[in-house]
CSV table of C-alpha atoms in Angstrom, one decimal:
chain,number,residue,atom,x,y,z
A,84,PHE,CA,-111.3,-104.4,-36.2
A,85,TYR,CA,-109.6,-108.4,-36.4
A,86,LEU,CA,-111.0,-111.8,-38.0
A,87,THR,CA,-109.8,-114.5,-36.7
A,88,PRO,CA,-109.0,-117.5,-39.8
A,89,PRO,CA,-112.4,-118.5,-39.7
A,90,GLN,CA,-114.3,-115.5,-40.7
A,91,VAL,CA,-111.8,-114.2,-42.8
A,92,ASN,CA,-112.2,-118.3,-44.3
A,93,SER,CA,-116.5,-117.3,-44.4
A,94,ILE,CA,-115.8,-113.9,-46.4
A,95,LEU,CA,-113.3,-116.0,-49.1
A,96,LYS,CA,-115.6,-117.9,-49.8
A,97,ALA,CA,-119.3,-116.9,-49.7
A,98,ASN,CA,-119.1,-117.2,-53.7
A,99,GLU,CA,-117.2,-119.9,-54.4
A,100,TYR,CA,-118.3,-122.2,-57.7
A,101,SER,CA,-116.8,-125.7,-58.8
A,102,PHE,CA,-117.9,-127.5,-61.2
A,103,LYS,CA,-116.7,-130.6,-62.8
A,104,VAL,CA,-117.4,-131.5,-66.0
A,105,PRO,CA,-119.0,-135.9,-65.7
A,106,GLU,CA,-117.4,-138.8,-66.7
A,107,PHE,CA,-118.6,-141.6,-68.6
A,108,ASP,CA,-117.5,-144.9,-67.8
A,109,GLY,CA,-114.4,-143.9,-66.5
A,110,LYS,CA,-114.0,-141.9,-69.5
A,111,ASN,CA,-114.0,-137.9,-70.0
A,112,VAL,CA,-114.3,-137.1,-73.5
A,113,SER,CA,-113.8,-133.4,-72.4
A,114,SER,CA,-110.7,-131.4,-72.9
A,115,VAL,CA,-111.7,-129.4,-69.8
A,116,LEU,CA,-111.8,-131.3,-66.4
A,117,GLY,CA,-113.9,-129.1,-64.3
A,118,PHE,CA,-113.2,-125.1,-63.5
A,119,ASP,CA,-113.8,-123.0,-60.4
A,120,SER,CA,-114.8,-119.3,-59.2
A,121,ASN,CA,-115.1,-116.6,-57.2
A,122,GLN,CA,-116.1,-112.9,-56.7
A,123,LEU,CA,-114.8,-110.9,-53.9
A,124,PRO,CA,-117.3,-107.1,-53.8
A,125,ALA,CA,-115.0,-103.9,-53.0
A,126,ASN,CA,-118.4,-102.7,-54.3
A,127,ALA,CA,-121.5,-102.9,-52.3
A,128,PRO,CA,-123.9,-104.4,-55.1
A,129,ILE,CA,-121.5,-106.0,-56.2
A,130,GLU,CA,-120.7,-104.8,-60.3
A,131,ASP,CA,-119.2,-107.6,-61.2
A,132,ARG,CA,-120.7,-111.0,-63.0
A,133,ARG,CA,-119.3,-114.3,-64.5
A,134,SER,CA,-121.2,-116.9,-66.6
A,135,ALA,CA,-120.5,-120.8,-67.4
A,136,ALA,CA,-122.1,-123.1,-69.3
A,137,THR,CA,-122.0,-126.1,-71.6
A,138,CYS,CA,-123.3,-125.6,-75.0
A,139,LEU,CA,-125.8,-128.6,-75.7
A,140,GLN,CA,-126.6,-128.7,-79.5
A,141,THR,CA,-122.6,-127.8,-80.5
A,142,ARG,CA,-119.2,-129.3,-78.5
A,143,GLY,CA,-118.1,-126.2,-76.1
A,144,MET,CA,-118.0,-124.6,-73.2
A,145,LEU,CA,-118.4,-120.9,-72.8
A,146,LEU,CA,-116.5,-119.7,-69.4
A,147,GLY,CA,-116.9,-115.5,-69.2
A,148,VAL,CA,-116.5,-113.2,-66.5
A,149,PHE,CA,-117.9,-109.6,-67.7
A,150,ASP,CA,-116.7,-105.6,-65.5
A,151,GLY,CA,-119.8,-103.8,-64.9
A,152,HIS,CA,-119.1,-99.4,-64.6
A,153,ALA,CA,-121.7,-97.2,-63.4
A,154,GLY,CA,-123.9,-99.7,-61.1
A,155,CYS,CA,-124.4,-103.7,-62.6
A,156,ALA,CA,-127.2,-103.2,-64.7
A,157,CYS,CA,-125.4,-103.9,-68.0
A,158,ALA,CA,-123.0,-107.1,-66.4
A,159,GLN,CA,-125.9,-107.9,-65.5
A,160,ALA,CA,-127.1,-107.9,-68.8
A,161,VAL,CA,-124.5,-109.4,-71.3
A,162,SER,CA,-124.2,-112.0,-68.3
A,163,GLU,CA,-127.3,-113.8,-69.0
A,164,ARG,CA,-127.7,-113.1,-72.2
A,165,LEU,CA,-124.9,-113.5,-74.5
A,166,PHE,CA,-123.9,-117.0,-74.1
A,167,TYR,CA,-127.3,-117.6,-76.1
A,168,TYR,CA,-126.2,-115.2,-79.0
A,169,ILE,CA,-123.0,-116.7,-79.0
A,170,ALA,CA,-124.6,-120.4,-78.8
A,171,VAL,CA,-127.4,-119.1,-81.9
A,172,SER,CA,-124.3,-118.2,-84.0
A,173,LEU,CA,-122.3,-121.3,-83.9
A,174,LEU,CA,-125.5,-123.2,-85.2
A,175,PRO,CA,-126.3,-125.2,-88.3
A,176,HIS,CA,-128.9,-124.0,-90.7
A,177,GLU,CA,-131.0,-127.2,-89.9
A,178,THR,CA,-130.9,-126.8,-85.9
A,179,LEU,CA,-131.8,-123.0,-86.6
A,180,LEU,CA,-134.4,-124.3,-87.9
A,181,GLU,CA,-135.3,-126.7,-86.4
A,182,ILE,CA,-135.6,-123.9,-82.9
A,183,GLU,CA,-137.7,-121.6,-84.7
A,184,ASN,CA,-140.1,-124.2,-86.6
A,185,ALA,CA,-140.5,-125.4,-82.8
A,186,VAL,CA,-141.0,-121.8,-81.1
A,187,GLU,CA,-143.8,-121.2,-85.1
A,188,SER,CA,-145.6,-124.4,-83.6
A,189,GLY,CA,-145.4,-123.9,-79.8
A,190,ARG,CA,-143.2,-126.8,-79.6
A,191,ALA,CA,-140.7,-127.1,-76.5
A,192,LEU,CA,-137.3,-126.0,-77.6
A,193,LEU,CA,-134.0,-127.6,-78.1
A,194,PRO,CA,-132.4,-126.7,-75.2
A,195,ILE,CA,-129.0,-124.3,-76.1
A,196,LEU,CA,-126.7,-124.2,-72.4
A,197,GLN,CA,-127.0,-125.9,-69.6
A,198,TRP,CA,-125.7,-123.0,-66.9
A,199,HIS,CA,-123.5,-124.5,-64.2
A,200,LYS,CA,-124.7,-121.1,-61.5
A,201,HIS,CA,-123.9,-120.0,-58.3
A,202,PRO,CA,-127.4,-119.6,-56.3
A,203,ASN,CA,-126.5,-116.4,-55.5
A,204,ASP,CA,-126.4,-116.0,-59.3
A,205,TYR,CA,-129.1,-113.8,-59.7
A,206,PHE,CA,-132.1,-114.0,-63.2
A,207,SER,CA,-133.9,-110.9,-64.4
A,208,LYS,CA,-137.9,-113.6,-65.1
A,209,GLU,CA,-139.6,-110.0,-65.6
A,210,ALA,CA,-137.4,-109.2,-69.0
A,211,SER,CA,-136.9,-112.7,-70.3
A,212,LYS,CA,-139.4,-112.9,-72.9
A,213,LEU,CA,-137.9,-109.1,-73.9
A,214,TYR,CA,-134.9,-110.5,-73.8
A,215,PHE,CA,-135.6,-113.9,-75.5
A,216,ASN,CA,-138.0,-111.7,-78.6
A,217,SER,CA,-134.9,-110.3,-79.7
A,218,LEU,CA,-132.3,-113.5,-79.3
A,219,ARG,CA,-135.5,-114.9,-82.0
A,220,THR,CA,-135.0,-112.3,-84.2
A,221,TYR,CA,-131.7,-113.0,-84.3
A,222,TRP,CA,-131.4,-116.7,-85.1
A,223,GLN,CA,-134.2,-115.4,-87.9
A,224,GLU,CA,-131.4,-113.3,-89.8
A,225,LEU,CA,-128.9,-115.5,-88.8
A,226,ILE,CA,-131.9,-118.4,-90.9
A,227,ASP,CA,-131.7,-115.9,-93.9
A,228,LEU,CA,-128.9,-115.3,-93.8
A,229,ASN,CA,-126.6,-118.5,-94.2
A,230,SER,CA,-127.2,-121.6,-96.9
A,231,GLY,CA,-125.3,-124.0,-94.3
A,232,GLU,CA,-121.7,-123.0,-94.8
A,233,THR,CA,-119.1,-124.1,-92.6
A,234,ILE,CA,-119.7,-121.9,-89.1
A,235,ASP,CA,-116.4,-120.0,-88.1
A,236,VAL,CA,-115.8,-120.0,-84.3
A,237,ARG,CA,-113.9,-116.2,-84.6
A,238,GLU,CA,-116.7,-114.8,-87.2
A,239,ALA,CA,-119.7,-116.4,-84.4
A,240,LEU,CA,-118.1,-114.5,-81.4
A,241,ILE,CA,-117.4,-111.4,-82.9
A,242,ASN,CA,-121.0,-111.1,-84.7
A,243,ALA,CA,-122.4,-112.4,-80.7
A,244,PHE,CA,-120.9,-109.6,-78.7
A,245,LYS,CA,-121.8,-107.0,-81.7
A,246,ARG,CA,-125.1,-108.4,-81.7
A,247,LEU,CA,-125.8,-108.2,-78.1
A,248,ASP,CA,-124.7,-104.7,-77.7
A,249,ASN,CA,-127.0,-103.2,-80.7
A,250,ASP,CA,-129.9,-105.0,-79.2
A,251,ILE,CA,-129.3,-103.7,-76.4
A,252,SER,CA,-128.9,-100.7,-77.8
A,253,LEU,CA,-132.0,-101.1,-79.6
A,254,GLU,CA,-134.3,-102.4,-76.9
A,255,ALA,CA,-133.4,-98.7,-74.9
A,256,GLN,CA,-134.2,-96.8,-77.9
A,257,VAL,CA,-137.9,-98.1,-78.4
A,258,GLY,CA,-138.6,-98.6,-74.6
A,259,ASP,CA,-141.3,-100.3,-73.2
A,260,PRO,CA,-144.7,-100.0,-72.2
A,261,ASN,CA,-143.8,-101.5,-68.6
A,262,SER,CA,-142.5,-99.1,-66.9
A,263,PHE,CA,-140.5,-101.5,-64.7
A,264,LEU,CA,-138.9,-103.3,-68.0
A,265,ASN,CA,-138.4,-99.5,-69.2
A,266,TYR,CA,-136.6,-98.3,-66.5
A,267,LEU,CA,-134.4,-102.1,-67.0
A,268,VAL,CA,-133.5,-101.3,-70.5
A,269,LEU,CA,-132.2,-98.0,-70.4
A,270,ARG,CA,-129.9,-98.7,-67.4
A,271,VAL,CA,-128.4,-101.5,-69.4
A,272,ALA,CA,-127.5,-99.1,-71.9
A,273,PHE,CA,-126.6,-96.9,-69.9
A,274,SER,CA,-124.5,-98.3,-67.7
A,275,GLY,CA,-121.9,-100.3,-68.9
A,276,ALA,CA,-118.9,-103.7,-69.0
A,277,THR,CA,-116.1,-105.4,-70.4
A,278,ALA,CA,-115.8,-109.1,-71.1
A,279,CYS,CA,-113.8,-111.2,-72.0
A,280,VAL,CA,-115.1,-114.5,-72.3
A,281,ALA,CA,-113.3,-118.3,-73.8
A,282,HIS,CA,-114.7,-120.6,-75.7
A,283,VAL,CA,-112.8,-124.8,-75.1
A,284,ASP,CA,-113.7,-127.1,-78.1
A,285,GLY,CA,-111.1,-130.0,-78.2
A,286,VAL,CA,-108.3,-128.7,-77.7
A,287,ASP,CA,-109.8,-125.2,-79.7
A,288,LEU,CA,-109.9,-121.9,-77.4
A,289,HIS,CA,-110.7,-118.8,-78.0
A,290,ILE,CA,-111.0,-116.0,-76.2
A,291,ALA,CA,-113.2,-113.0,-77.2
A,292,ASN,CA,-112.2,-110.2,-75.1
A,293,THR,CA,-113.7,-106.6,-74.8
A,294,GLY,CA,-112.1,-104.7,-72.2
A,295,ASP,CA,-110.0,-104.7,-69.8
A,296,SER,CA,-110.1,-108.5,-67.8
A,297,ARG,CA,-108.3,-111.0,-69.1
A,298,ALA,CA,-107.5,-114.5,-70.2
A,299,MET,CA,-104.3,-116.0,-69.0
A,300,LEU,CA,-103.2,-119.9,-69.7
A,301,GLY,CA,-100.7,-120.8,-66.7
A,302,VAL,CA,-97.8,-123.6,-68.5
A,303,GLN,CA,-95.2,-126.0,-67.1
A,304,GLU,CA,-92.7,-126.1,-68.7
A,305,GLU,CA,-90.2,-129.4,-68.3
A,306,ASP,CA,-88.3,-128.9,-65.0
A,307,GLY,CA,-91.6,-128.5,-63.2
A,308,SER,CA,-91.9,-124.8,-62.7
A,309,TRP,CA,-94.8,-122.6,-63.7
A,310,SER,CA,-94.9,-120.0,-66.4
A,311,ALA,CA,-97.9,-117.7,-67.8
A,312,VAL,CA,-99.2,-116.9,-71.2
A,313,ASN,CA,-101.6,-114.6,-72.3
A,314,LEU,CA,-104.1,-114.6,-74.2
A,315,SER,CA,-105.8,-111.1,-74.5
A,316,TYR,CA,-104.4,-107.4,-74.7
A,317,ASP,CA,-106.3,-105.2,-72.5
A,318,HIS,CA,-108.7,-102.0,-73.8
A,319,ASN,CA,-107.0,-98.9,-72.3
A,320,ALA,CA,-104.3,-96.0,-72.7
A,321,GLN,CA,-101.8,-99.2,-72.1
A,322,ASN,CA,-102.5,-100.4,-75.3
A,323,GLU,CA,-100.5,-98.0,-77.9
A,324,HIS,CA,-102.8,-100.3,-80.6
A,325,GLU,CA,-106.0,-99.0,-78.9
A,326,VAL,CA,-105.4,-95.9,-78.7
A,327,GLU,CA,-103.9,-95.9,-82.4
A,328,ARG,CA,-107.9,-98.0,-83.1
A,329,VAL,CA,-109.1,-94.6,-82.0
A,330,LYS,CA,-107.3,-92.4,-83.2
A,331,MET,CA,-108.3,-93.9,-86.9
A,332,GLU,CA,-111.4,-94.2,-86.3
A,333,HIS,CA,-111.6,-90.2,-85.6
A,334,PRO,CA,-111.1,-87.2,-87.8
A,335,LYS,CA,-107.4,-84.9,-87.2
A,336,SER,CA,-108.9,-82.6,-85.2
A,337,GLU,CA,-110.1,-84.3,-82.4
A,338,GLU,CA,-106.5,-86.2,-81.8
A,339,LYS,CA,-106.6,-84.7,-78.9
A,340,SER,CA,-109.2,-84.3,-77.2
A,341,LEU,CA,-110.0,-88.0,-77.8
A,342,VAL,CA,-107.2,-89.7,-75.1
A,343,LYS,CA,-106.6,-87.4,-71.7
A,344,GLN,CA,-105.7,-88.7,-68.5
A,345,ASP,CA,-105.0,-91.9,-70.0
A,346,ARG,CA,-109.5,-92.2,-70.6
A,347,LEU,CA,-111.9,-92.2,-73.3
A,348,LEU,CA,-113.1,-88.2,-74.3
A,349,GLY,CA,-111.5,-87.6,-70.3
A,350,LEU,CA,-113.6,-90.1,-68.9
A,351,LEU,CA,-114.1,-93.8,-69.7
A,352,MET,CA,-110.9,-96.0,-68.2
A,353,PRO,CA,-111.5,-99.5,-70.9
A,354,PHE,CA,-112.3,-98.8,-74.7
A,355,ARG,CA,-114.3,-101.0,-75.6
A,356,ALA,CA,-117.9,-102.4,-73.4
A,357,PHE,CA,-120.8,-103.1,-74.0
A,358,GLY,CA,-123.8,-100.3,-73.5
A,359,ASP,CA,-122.4,-97.1,-72.3
A,360,VAL,CA,-124.6,-95.1,-74.7
A,361,LYS,CA,-123.9,-92.4,-74.2
A,362,PHE,CA,-120.5,-92.7,-75.7
A,363,LYS,CA,-122.2,-94.4,-78.6
A,364,TRP,CA,-125.7,-92.6,-79.8
A,365,SER,CA,-125.8,-88.9,-81.2
A,366,ILE,CA,-126.4,-86.4,-78.4
A,367,GLU,CA,-129.9,-85.5,-80.3
A,368,LEU,CA,-131.2,-89.2,-79.3
A,369,GLN,CA,-129.6,-89.1,-76.0
A,370,LYS,CA,-131.1,-86.4,-75.5
A,371,ARG,CA,-134.4,-87.6,-77.2
A,372,VAL,CA,-134.4,-91.4,-74.8
A,373,ILE,CA,-134.2,-89.4,-72.3
A,374,GLU,CA,-136.7,-87.0,-72.1
A,375,SER,CA,-138.7,-89.6,-72.5
A,376,GLY,CA,-138.0,-92.1,-70.7
A,377,PRO,CA,-138.9,-92.2,-66.3
A,378,ASP,CA,-138.6,-90.1,-64.4
A,379,GLN,CA,-136.0,-91.7,-61.8
A,380,LEU,CA,-133.5,-91.8,-65.2
A,381,ASN,CA,-134.0,-87.6,-65.8
A,382,ASP,CA,-132.1,-88.0,-61.5
A,383,ASN,CA,-129.2,-89.8,-62.5
A,384,GLU,CA,-126.7,-87.7,-63.2
A,385,TYR,CA,-124.7,-89.6,-65.3
A,386,THR,CA,-127.0,-90.0,-68.4
A,387,LYS,CA,-127.6,-85.5,-67.9
A,388,PHE,CA,-124.2,-85.0,-69.0
A,389,ILE,CA,-122.7,-85.1,-72.5
A,390,PRO,CA,-118.6,-86.1,-72.8
A,391,PRO,CA,-116.5,-83.3,-73.6
A,392,ASN,CA,-115.4,-82.2,-77.3
A,393,TYR,CA,-118.5,-84.5,-78.7
A,394,HIS,CA,-118.4,-85.1,-82.3
A,395,THR,CA,-118.2,-88.1,-84.4
A,396,PRO,CA,-120.0,-90.6,-82.2
A,397,PRO,CA,-119.4,-93.3,-81.4
A,398,TYR,CA,-116.7,-93.2,-79.6
A,399,LEU,CA,-116.0,-97.1,-78.3
A,400,THR,CA,-117.8,-100.1,-79.9
A,401,ALA,CA,-118.0,-103.3,-77.7
A,402,GLU,CA,-116.2,-105.6,-80.9
A,403,PRO,CA,-113.6,-108.6,-79.0
A,404,GLU,CA,-111.0,-109.4,-79.9
A,405,VAL,CA,-110.2,-112.9,-81.1
A,406,ILE,CA,-107.7,-115.3,-80.1
A,407,HIS,CA,-106.8,-118.2,-81.0
A,408,HIS,CA,-104.9,-121.2,-79.3
A,409,LYS,CA,-104.2,-125.0,-79.3
A,410,LEU,CA,-104.4,-126.5,-76.4
A,411,ARG,CA,-100.2,-128.4,-76.1
A,412,PRO,CA,-100.6,-130.8,-72.8
A,413,GLN,CA,-98.5,-129.0,-71.1
A,414,ASP,CA,-101.0,-125.7,-70.6
A,415,LYS,CA,-102.5,-126.7,-67.6
A,416,PHE,CA,-105.2,-124.1,-66.6
A,417,LEU,CA,-106.5,-121.3,-67.5
A,418,VAL,CA,-107.7,-117.7,-65.4
A,419,LEU,CA,-109.6,-115.9,-66.6
A,420,ALA,CA,-110.6,-112.6,-64.8
A,421,THR,CA,-111.1,-108.9,-64.1
A,422,ASP,CA,-109.4,-106.2,-64.0
A,423,GLY,CA,-109.2,-106.0,-59.6
A,424,LEU,CA,-106.9,-109.3,-59.9
A,425,TRP,CA,-104.6,-108.2,-62.1
A,426,GLU,CA,-103.8,-104.9,-61.0
A,427,THR,CA,-102.4,-106.6,-57.3
A,428,MET,CA,-101.2,-109.3,-59.7
A,429,HIS,CA,-98.5,-110.0,-61.8
A,430,ARG,CA,-99.4,-113.1,-64.1
A,431,GLN,CA,-96.6,-114.8,-63.0
A,432,ASP,CA,-96.8,-115.2,-60.1
A,433,VAL,CA,-100.7,-116.1,-60.8
A,434,ALA,CA,-99.4,-118.6,-62.6
A,435,ARG,CA,-97.3,-120.2,-59.8
A,436,ILE,CA,-99.1,-119.8,-57.1
A,437,VAL,CA,-102.6,-122.0,-59.4
A,438,GLY,CA,-99.7,-123.9,-60.2
A,439,GLU,CA,-99.0,-124.9,-56.2
A,440,TYR,CA,-101.7,-125.2,-55.6
A,441,LEU,CA,-103.8,-127.5,-58.5
A,442,THR,CA,-100.3,-130.1,-58.4
A,443,GLY,CA,-99.1,-128.8,-54.4
A,444,VAL,CA,-96.0,-129.3,-55.4
A,445,HIS,CA,-94.1,-126.1,-54.1
A,446,HIS,CA,-91.2,-125.0,-56.0
A,447,GLN,CA,-89.2,-124.2,-53.2
A,448,GLN,CA,-87.9,-120.9,-54.1
A,449,PRO,CA,-84.9,-119.2,-52.6
A,450,ILE,CA,-86.5,-116.7,-50.2
A,451,ALA,CA,-86.3,-113.3,-52.4
A,452,VAL,CA,-86.1,-109.9,-49.4
A,453,GLY,CA,-85.2,-107.9,-52.2
A,454,GLY,CA,-83.7,-104.6,-50.5
A,455,TYR,CA,-84.9,-105.4,-47.0
A,456,LYS,CA,-81.9,-105.7,-44.6
A,457,VAL,CA,-83.8,-108.4,-43.2
A,458,THR,CA,-83.0,-109.8,-38.9
A,459,LEU,CA,-82.1,-113.3,-38.0
A,460,GLY,CA,-85.6,-113.4,-36.5
A,461,GLN,CA,-87.9,-112.1,-39.4
A,462,MET,CA,-86.0,-114.5,-41.7
A,463,HIS,CA,-86.9,-117.3,-38.5
A,464,GLY,CA,-90.3,-116.1,-39.7
A,465,LEU,CA,-90.9,-116.1,-43.1
A,466,LEU,CA,-89.1,-119.3,-43.0
A,467,THR,CA,-92.0,-121.2,-40.3
A,468,GLU,CA,-94.4,-118.9,-42.7
A,469,ARG,CA,-93.0,-120.9,-45.6
A,470,ARG,CA,-93.9,-124.6,-43.4
A,471,ALA,CA,-97.4,-123.4,-42.6
A,472,ARG,CA,-98.0,-122.2,-46.0
A,473,ILE,CA,-97.5,-125.5,-47.1
A,474,SER,CA,-100.7,-127.2,-44.7
A,475,SER,CA,-102.5,-123.9,-45.3
A,476,VAL,CA,-103.4,-125.6,-49.2
A,477,PHE,CA,-104.9,-127.5,-48.1
A,478,GLU,CA,-107.4,-124.8,-45.7
A,479,ASP,CA,-108.6,-123.0,-49.6
A,480,GLN,CA,-110.5,-127.0,-52.2
A,481,ASN,CA,-111.2,-124.0,-55.1
A,482,ALA,CA,-108.3,-122.5,-56.3
A,483,ALA,CA,-110.1,-119.2,-57.3
A,484,THR,CA,-110.4,-118.8,-53.8
A,485,HIS,CA,-106.8,-119.4,-53.2
A,486,LEU,CA,-105.6,-116.8,-55.2
A,487,ILE,CA,-108.0,-114.2,-54.1
A,488,ARG,CA,-106.3,-114.5,-50.6
A,489,HIS,CA,-103.4,-114.2,-52.2
A,490,ALA,CA,-104.3,-110.5,-54.1
A,491,VAL,CA,-105.4,-109.4,-50.9
A,492,GLY,CA,-103.8,-110.9,-48.6
A,493,ASN,CA,-99.9,-110.7,-49.9
A,494,ASN,CA,-97.0,-108.9,-47.6
A,495,GLU,CA,-93.3,-107.9,-49.3
A,496,PHE,CA,-92.7,-111.4,-49.6
A,497,GLY,CA,-95.2,-113.1,-51.5
A,498,THR,CA,-96.7,-114.9,-48.4
A,499,VAL,CA,-100.3,-114.6,-47.3
A,500,ASP,CA,-100.1,-111.9,-44.6
A,501,HIS,CA,-103.3,-113.0,-42.2
A,502,GLU,CA,-104.0,-110.0,-40.5
A,503,ARG,CA,-103.3,-108.0,-43.9
A,504,LEU,CA,-105.4,-110.3,-44.9
A,505,SER,CA,-107.9,-109.9,-41.2
A,506,LYS,CA,-108.0,-106.0,-42.5
A,507,MET,CA,-108.4,-105.8,-45.4
A,508,LEU,CA,-112.0,-107.7,-46.1
A,509,SER,CA,-112.8,-106.2,-42.7
A,510,LEU,CA,-113.0,-102.7,-44.3
A,511,PRO,CA,-116.1,-101.5,-44.3
A,512,GLU,CA,-118.3,-100.0,-47.4
A,513,GLU,CA,-116.5,-96.9,-48.8
A,514,LEU,CA,-113.3,-97.5,-47.4
A,515,ALA,CA,-112.6,-101.1,-49.4
A,516,ARG,CA,-113.6,-99.6,-52.7
A,517,MET,CA,-110.1,-97.3,-51.8
A,518,TYR,CA,-107.9,-100.1,-51.5
A,519,ARG,CA,-109.0,-102.6,-53.8
A,520,ASP,CA,-112.0,-103.5,-57.0
A,521,ASP,CA,-114.4,-106.1,-57.4
A,522,ILE,CA,-112.2,-109.3,-58.5
A,523,THR,CA,-113.6,-112.2,-60.1
A,524,ILE,CA,-111.8,-115.4,-61.3
A,525,ILE,CA,-112.2,-117.9,-63.0
A,526,VAL,CA,-109.6,-121.2,-62.5
A,527,VAL,CA,-110.3,-123.7,-65.6
A,528,GLN,CA,-108.2,-126.6,-65.5
A,529,PHE,CA,-107.5,-129.1,-68.6
A,530,ASN,CA,-107.3,-132.6,-69.4
A,531,SER,CA,-103.6,-133.2,-70.7
A,532,HIS,CA,-104.7,-136.7,-71.7
A,533,VAL,CA,-107.5,-135.4,-73.6
A,534,ILE,CA,-105.4,-133.0,-75.2
A,535,GLY,CA,-102.2,-135.2,-75.9
A,536,ALA,CA,-104.2,-138.0,-77.3
A,537,TYR,CA,-105.6,-135.0,-79.9
């Protein structure tokens, strides 16, 4: 089944979204120029989510990608709730009081976030009251705890992640008299999601990461070439520190069963995640909740089994690792992406492809053909393709789309092969998942003039 270039484009562009930070009187005072985002599903429905919002009561912008597993319920909940928890954690004491007084007296609330959403980005209206009540309990506690000391962004991010995860767990234990909501909170808690979130305020960039999505900075060197700086670490079996951390938290007798076949308890790839109460609750609590839960929950195979060698829960945390970076004029963009991208592309290639796309300048590296025996005809083909590539940049109006095109369509020479792209995009649902994962990407472009002026 062969797709024409216009068909390929319509698939690639279906979920693309761009946002430009508005200029005031010709002045853009933000260190962010704007961002492009996009998603390409492999699962049906897609299990990834994305979010972007401007904080209205504090300074700064929030952007995040969320990778769900065992369904999309947890990723969905985290994508619509986490930024509120972060924003509330960053609010000064008097603003929190103002908001609480407004709720108390039934007045209109100060808006906390301005969301930048794609029309397809879903929000669960049925749960909004429940979610709001949990959030309100959190800010009431912050009011009681906080007497006006300055707020540390790092701490705010960690507290927000842990608190939301705690609320997801609590809501599932309490349940809800409304059977739809009851099933929803249980689905959210029993599925899981990783999260990689950026908070950009002036030259201060904080990345809070839980799981195996990644943040990467694109840096332009003095000679115009591009390099990549990692701003997050994967929390999985490939990360020795993470394996050590898990081992330190459990008795020595469990050392052999903690990580098997590169998975937590032999089951879970990420070592940190939201939800996934199968790896957090005691066996008694799991049984009690499932037995008193709706029938649909009992029919779900995933909820029934108890992980093997389950002796000293919790085995899993949603606590993020936070990295702070002071932006420099040579830091041109940030890429946040779920592991679907990093499984197919090296960060160095990501930096080059996005950098060349954003500047429109292509460093003509000598054509590398590795150990291949290349005929003159093939060489001619490569050169023609290179010429075509320079003009093809203009067919993508979105940096995230451009990156997905490369992630799915690159051949062994690092150029987009239309035939390969066509085949990969026309795979039936049940096959697509065998060749690639859901891919979600946000590319944030920085304003070097504003950063330089700091």
